[in-house]
Short mmCIF file of N, CA, C and O in Angstrom, two decimals:
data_model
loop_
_atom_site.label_atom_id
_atom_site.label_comp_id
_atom_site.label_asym_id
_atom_site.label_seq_id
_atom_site.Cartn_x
_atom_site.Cartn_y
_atom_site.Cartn_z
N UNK I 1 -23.73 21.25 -40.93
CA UNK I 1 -23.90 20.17 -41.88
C UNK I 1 -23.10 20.51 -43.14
O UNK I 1 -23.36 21.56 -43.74
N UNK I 2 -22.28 19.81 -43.51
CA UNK I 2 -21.18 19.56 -44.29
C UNK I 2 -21.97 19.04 -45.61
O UNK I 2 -23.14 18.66 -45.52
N UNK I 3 -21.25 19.04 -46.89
CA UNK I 3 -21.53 18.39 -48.13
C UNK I 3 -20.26 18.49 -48.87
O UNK I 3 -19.37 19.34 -48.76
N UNK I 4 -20.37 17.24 -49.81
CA UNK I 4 -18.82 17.00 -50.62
C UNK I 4 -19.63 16.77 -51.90
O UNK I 4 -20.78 16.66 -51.47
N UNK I 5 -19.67 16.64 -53.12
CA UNK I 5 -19.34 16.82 -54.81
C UNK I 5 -18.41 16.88 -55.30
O UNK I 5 -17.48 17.68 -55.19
N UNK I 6 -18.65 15.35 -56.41
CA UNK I 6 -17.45 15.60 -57.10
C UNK I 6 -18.19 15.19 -58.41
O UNK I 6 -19.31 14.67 -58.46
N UNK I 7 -17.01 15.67 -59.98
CA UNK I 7 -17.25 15.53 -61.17
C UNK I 7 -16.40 14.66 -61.79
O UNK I 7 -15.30 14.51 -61.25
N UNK I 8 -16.70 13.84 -63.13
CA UNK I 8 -15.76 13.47 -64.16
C UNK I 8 -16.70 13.97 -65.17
O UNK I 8 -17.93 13.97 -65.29
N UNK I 9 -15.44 14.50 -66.04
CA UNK I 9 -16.02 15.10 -67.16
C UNK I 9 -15.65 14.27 -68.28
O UNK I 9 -15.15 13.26 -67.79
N UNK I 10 -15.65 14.17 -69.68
CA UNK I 10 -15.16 13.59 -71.16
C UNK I 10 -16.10 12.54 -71.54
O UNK I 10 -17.31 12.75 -71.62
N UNK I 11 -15.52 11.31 -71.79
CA UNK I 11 -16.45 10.29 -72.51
C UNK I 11 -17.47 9.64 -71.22
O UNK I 11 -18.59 9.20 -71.46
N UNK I 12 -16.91 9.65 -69.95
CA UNK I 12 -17.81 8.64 -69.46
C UNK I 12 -17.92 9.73 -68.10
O UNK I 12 -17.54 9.29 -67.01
N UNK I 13 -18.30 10.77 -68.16
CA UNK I 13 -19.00 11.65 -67.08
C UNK I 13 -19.87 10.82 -66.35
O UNK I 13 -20.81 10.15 -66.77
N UNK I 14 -19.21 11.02 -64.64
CA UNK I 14 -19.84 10.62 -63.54
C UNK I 14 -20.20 11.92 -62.84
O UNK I 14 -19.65 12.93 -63.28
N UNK I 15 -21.12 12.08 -61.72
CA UNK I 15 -21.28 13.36 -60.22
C UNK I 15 -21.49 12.11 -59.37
O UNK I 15 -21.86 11.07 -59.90
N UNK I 16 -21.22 12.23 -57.88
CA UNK I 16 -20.86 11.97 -56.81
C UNK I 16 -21.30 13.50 -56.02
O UNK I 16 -20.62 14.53 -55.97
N UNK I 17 -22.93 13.21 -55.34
CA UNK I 17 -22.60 14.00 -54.24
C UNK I 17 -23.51 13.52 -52.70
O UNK I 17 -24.62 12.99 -52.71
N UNK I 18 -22.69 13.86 -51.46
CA UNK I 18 -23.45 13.34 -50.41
C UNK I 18 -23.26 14.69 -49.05
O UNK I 18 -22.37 15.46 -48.71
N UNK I 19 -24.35 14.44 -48.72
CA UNK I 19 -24.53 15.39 -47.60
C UNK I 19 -24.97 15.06 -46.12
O UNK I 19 -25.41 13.94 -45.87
N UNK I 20 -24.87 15.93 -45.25
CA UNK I 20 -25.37 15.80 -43.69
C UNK I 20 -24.08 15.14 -43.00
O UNK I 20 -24.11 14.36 -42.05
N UNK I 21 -23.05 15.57 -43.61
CA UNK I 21 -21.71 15.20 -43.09
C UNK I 21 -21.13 15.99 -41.71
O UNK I 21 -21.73 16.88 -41.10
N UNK I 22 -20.26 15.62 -41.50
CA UNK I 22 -19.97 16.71 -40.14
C UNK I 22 -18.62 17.29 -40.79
O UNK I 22 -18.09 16.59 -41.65
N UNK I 23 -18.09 18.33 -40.50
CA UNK I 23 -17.17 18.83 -41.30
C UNK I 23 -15.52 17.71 -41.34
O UNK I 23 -14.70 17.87 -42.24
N UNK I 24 -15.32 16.57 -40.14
CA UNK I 24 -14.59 15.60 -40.69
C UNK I 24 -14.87 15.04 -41.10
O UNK I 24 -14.15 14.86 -42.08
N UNK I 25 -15.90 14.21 -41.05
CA UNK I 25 -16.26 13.24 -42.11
C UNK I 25 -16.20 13.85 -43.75
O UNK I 25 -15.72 13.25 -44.71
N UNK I 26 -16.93 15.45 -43.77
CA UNK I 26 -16.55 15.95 -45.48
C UNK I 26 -15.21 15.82 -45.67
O UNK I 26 -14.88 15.44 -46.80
N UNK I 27 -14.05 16.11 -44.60
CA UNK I 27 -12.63 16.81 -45.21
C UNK I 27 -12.14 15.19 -45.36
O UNK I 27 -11.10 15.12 -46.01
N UNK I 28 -12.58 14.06 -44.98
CA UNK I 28 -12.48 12.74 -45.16
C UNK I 28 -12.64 12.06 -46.57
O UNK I 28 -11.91 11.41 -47.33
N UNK I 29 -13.73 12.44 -46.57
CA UNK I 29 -14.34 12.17 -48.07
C UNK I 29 -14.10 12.61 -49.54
O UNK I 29 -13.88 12.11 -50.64
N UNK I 30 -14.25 13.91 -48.92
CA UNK I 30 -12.76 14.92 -49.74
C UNK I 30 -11.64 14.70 -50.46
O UNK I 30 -11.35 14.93 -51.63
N UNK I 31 -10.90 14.10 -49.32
CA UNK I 31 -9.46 13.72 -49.26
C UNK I 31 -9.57 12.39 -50.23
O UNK I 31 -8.95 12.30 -51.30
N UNK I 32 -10.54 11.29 -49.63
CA UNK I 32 -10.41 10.34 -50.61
C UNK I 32 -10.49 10.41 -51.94
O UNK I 32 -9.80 9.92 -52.83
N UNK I 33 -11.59 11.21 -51.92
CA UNK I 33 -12.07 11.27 -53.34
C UNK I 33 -11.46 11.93 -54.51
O UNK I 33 -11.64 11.75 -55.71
N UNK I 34 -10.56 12.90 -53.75
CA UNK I 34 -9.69 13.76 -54.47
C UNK I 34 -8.20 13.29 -54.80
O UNK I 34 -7.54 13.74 -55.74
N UNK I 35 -7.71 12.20 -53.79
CA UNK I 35 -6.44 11.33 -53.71
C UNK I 35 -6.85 9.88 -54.65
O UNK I 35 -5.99 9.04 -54.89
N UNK I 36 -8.23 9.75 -55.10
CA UNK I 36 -7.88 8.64 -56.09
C UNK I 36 -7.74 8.70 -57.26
O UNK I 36 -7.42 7.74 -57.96
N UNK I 37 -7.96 9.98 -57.70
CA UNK I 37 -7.34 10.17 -59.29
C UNK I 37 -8.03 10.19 -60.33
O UNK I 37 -7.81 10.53 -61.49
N UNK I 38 -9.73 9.40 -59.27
CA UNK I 38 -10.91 9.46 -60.50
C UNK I 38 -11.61 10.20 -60.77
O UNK I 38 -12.05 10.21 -61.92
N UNK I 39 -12.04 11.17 -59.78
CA UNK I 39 -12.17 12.20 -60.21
C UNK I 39 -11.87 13.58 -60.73
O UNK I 39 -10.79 13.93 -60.27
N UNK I 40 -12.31 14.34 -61.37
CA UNK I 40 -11.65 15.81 -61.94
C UNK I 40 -11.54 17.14 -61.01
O UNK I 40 -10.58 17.90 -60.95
N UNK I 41 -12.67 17.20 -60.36
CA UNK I 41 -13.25 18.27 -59.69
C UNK I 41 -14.14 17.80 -58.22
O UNK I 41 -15.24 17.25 -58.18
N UNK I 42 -13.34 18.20 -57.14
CA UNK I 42 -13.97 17.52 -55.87
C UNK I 42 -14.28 19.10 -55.06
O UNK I 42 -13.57 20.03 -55.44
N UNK I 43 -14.97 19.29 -54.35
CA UNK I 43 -15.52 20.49 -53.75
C UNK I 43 -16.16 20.07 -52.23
O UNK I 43 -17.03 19.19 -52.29
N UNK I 44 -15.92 20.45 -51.24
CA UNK I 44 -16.76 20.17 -49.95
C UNK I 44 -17.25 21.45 -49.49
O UNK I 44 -16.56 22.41 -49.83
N UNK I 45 -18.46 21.75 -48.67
CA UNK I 45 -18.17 23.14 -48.00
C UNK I 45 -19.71 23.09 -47.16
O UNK I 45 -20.49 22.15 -47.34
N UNK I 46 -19.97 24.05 -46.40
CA UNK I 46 -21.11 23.90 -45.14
C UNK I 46 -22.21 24.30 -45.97
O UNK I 46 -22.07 25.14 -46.86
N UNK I 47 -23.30 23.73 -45.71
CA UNK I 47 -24.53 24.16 -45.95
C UNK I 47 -25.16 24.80 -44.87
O UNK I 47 -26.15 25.28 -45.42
N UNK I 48 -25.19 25.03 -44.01
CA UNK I 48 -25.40 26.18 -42.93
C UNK I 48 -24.72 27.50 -43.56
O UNK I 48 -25.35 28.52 -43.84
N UNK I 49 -23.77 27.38 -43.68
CA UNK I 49 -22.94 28.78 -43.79
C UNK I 49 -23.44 29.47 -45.49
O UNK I 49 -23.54 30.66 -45.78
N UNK I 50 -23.69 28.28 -46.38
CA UNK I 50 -24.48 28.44 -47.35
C UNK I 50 -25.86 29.13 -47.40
O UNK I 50 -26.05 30.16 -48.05
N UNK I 51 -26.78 28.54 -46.70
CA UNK I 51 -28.13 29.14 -46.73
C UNK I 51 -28.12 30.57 -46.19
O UNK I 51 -28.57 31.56 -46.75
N UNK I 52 -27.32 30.48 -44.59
CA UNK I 52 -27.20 31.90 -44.40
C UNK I 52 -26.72 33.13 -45.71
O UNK I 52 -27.15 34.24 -45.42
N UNK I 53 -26.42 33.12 -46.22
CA UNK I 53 -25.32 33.61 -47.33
C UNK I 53 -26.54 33.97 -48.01
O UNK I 53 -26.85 35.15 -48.17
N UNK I 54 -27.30 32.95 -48.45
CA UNK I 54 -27.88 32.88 -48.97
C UNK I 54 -29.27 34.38 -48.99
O UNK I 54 -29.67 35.22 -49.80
N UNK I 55 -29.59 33.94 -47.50
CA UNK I 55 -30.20 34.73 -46.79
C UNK I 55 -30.16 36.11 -46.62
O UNK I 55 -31.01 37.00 -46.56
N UNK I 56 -28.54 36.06 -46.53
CA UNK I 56 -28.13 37.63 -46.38
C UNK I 56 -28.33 38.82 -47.18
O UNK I 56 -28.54 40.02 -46.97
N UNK I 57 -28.14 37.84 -48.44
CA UNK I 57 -28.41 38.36 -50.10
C UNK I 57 -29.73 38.75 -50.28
O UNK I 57 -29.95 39.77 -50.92
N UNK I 58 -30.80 37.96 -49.75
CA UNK I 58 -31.89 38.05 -50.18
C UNK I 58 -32.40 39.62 -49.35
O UNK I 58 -33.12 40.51 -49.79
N UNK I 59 -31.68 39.49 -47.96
CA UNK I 59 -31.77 40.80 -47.23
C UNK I 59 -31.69 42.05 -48.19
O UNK I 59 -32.65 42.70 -48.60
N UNK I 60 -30.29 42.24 -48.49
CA UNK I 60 -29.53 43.00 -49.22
C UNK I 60 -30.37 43.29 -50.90
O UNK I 60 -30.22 44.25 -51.66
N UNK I 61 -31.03 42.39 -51.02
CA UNK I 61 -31.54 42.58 -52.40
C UNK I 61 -32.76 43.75 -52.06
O UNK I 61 -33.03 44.87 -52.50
N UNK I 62 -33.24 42.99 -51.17
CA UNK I 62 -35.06 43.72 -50.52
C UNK I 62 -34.60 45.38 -49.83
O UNK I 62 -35.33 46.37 -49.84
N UNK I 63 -33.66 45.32 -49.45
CA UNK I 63 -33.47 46.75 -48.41
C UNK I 63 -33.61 47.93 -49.55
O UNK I 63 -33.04 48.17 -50.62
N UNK I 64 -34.88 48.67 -48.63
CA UNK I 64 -34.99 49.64 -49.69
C UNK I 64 -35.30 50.70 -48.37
O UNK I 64 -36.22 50.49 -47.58
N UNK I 65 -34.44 51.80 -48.27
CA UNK I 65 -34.42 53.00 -47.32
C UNK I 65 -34.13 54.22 -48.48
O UNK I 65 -33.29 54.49 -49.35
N UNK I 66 -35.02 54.63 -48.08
CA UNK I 66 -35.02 56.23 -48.84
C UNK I 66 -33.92 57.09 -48.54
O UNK I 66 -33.40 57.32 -47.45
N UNK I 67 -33.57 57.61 -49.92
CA UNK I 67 -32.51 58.42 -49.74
C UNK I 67 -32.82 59.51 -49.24
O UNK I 67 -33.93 59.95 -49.50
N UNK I 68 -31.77 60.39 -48.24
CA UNK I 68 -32.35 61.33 -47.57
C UNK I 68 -30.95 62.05 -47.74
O UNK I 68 -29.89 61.49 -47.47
N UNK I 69 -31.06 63.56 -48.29
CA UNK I 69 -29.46 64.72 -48.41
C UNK I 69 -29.44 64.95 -47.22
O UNK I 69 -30.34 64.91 -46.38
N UNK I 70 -27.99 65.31 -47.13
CA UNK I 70 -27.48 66.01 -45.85
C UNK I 70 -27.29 67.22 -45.85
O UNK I 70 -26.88 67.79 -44.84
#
């Protein structure tokens, strides 16, 4: 599952974001959104591959193994 966001920033700041995309439909949406000029800042990327990540970290934070000399 895919997700796209986008920004306008200055006097009349808009966000634009939609999800549960399939990764063409994001690089679609993407493309548009980034080829019309109205927005500033367009971003797509997986939310699967996100949470895992996510996950991994939280692993990595918790791992606690005693140090042992050699």
């Amino acid at each position: 599952m895919w997700a796209v966001e986008a920004r306008k920033f200055g006097d009349n700041p808009d966000y634009f974001y939609m999800s549960g995309l399939t990764q063409a439909e994001s690089r679609r949406r993407h493309s548009q959104l980034s080829n019309s000029g109205e927005w500033a800042m367009v971003r797509s990327w997986d939310l699967v591959a996100e949470a895992e990540q996510k996950k991994s970290a939280e692993r990595i934070k918790n791992f606690r193994k005693p140090l042992t000399s050699q």
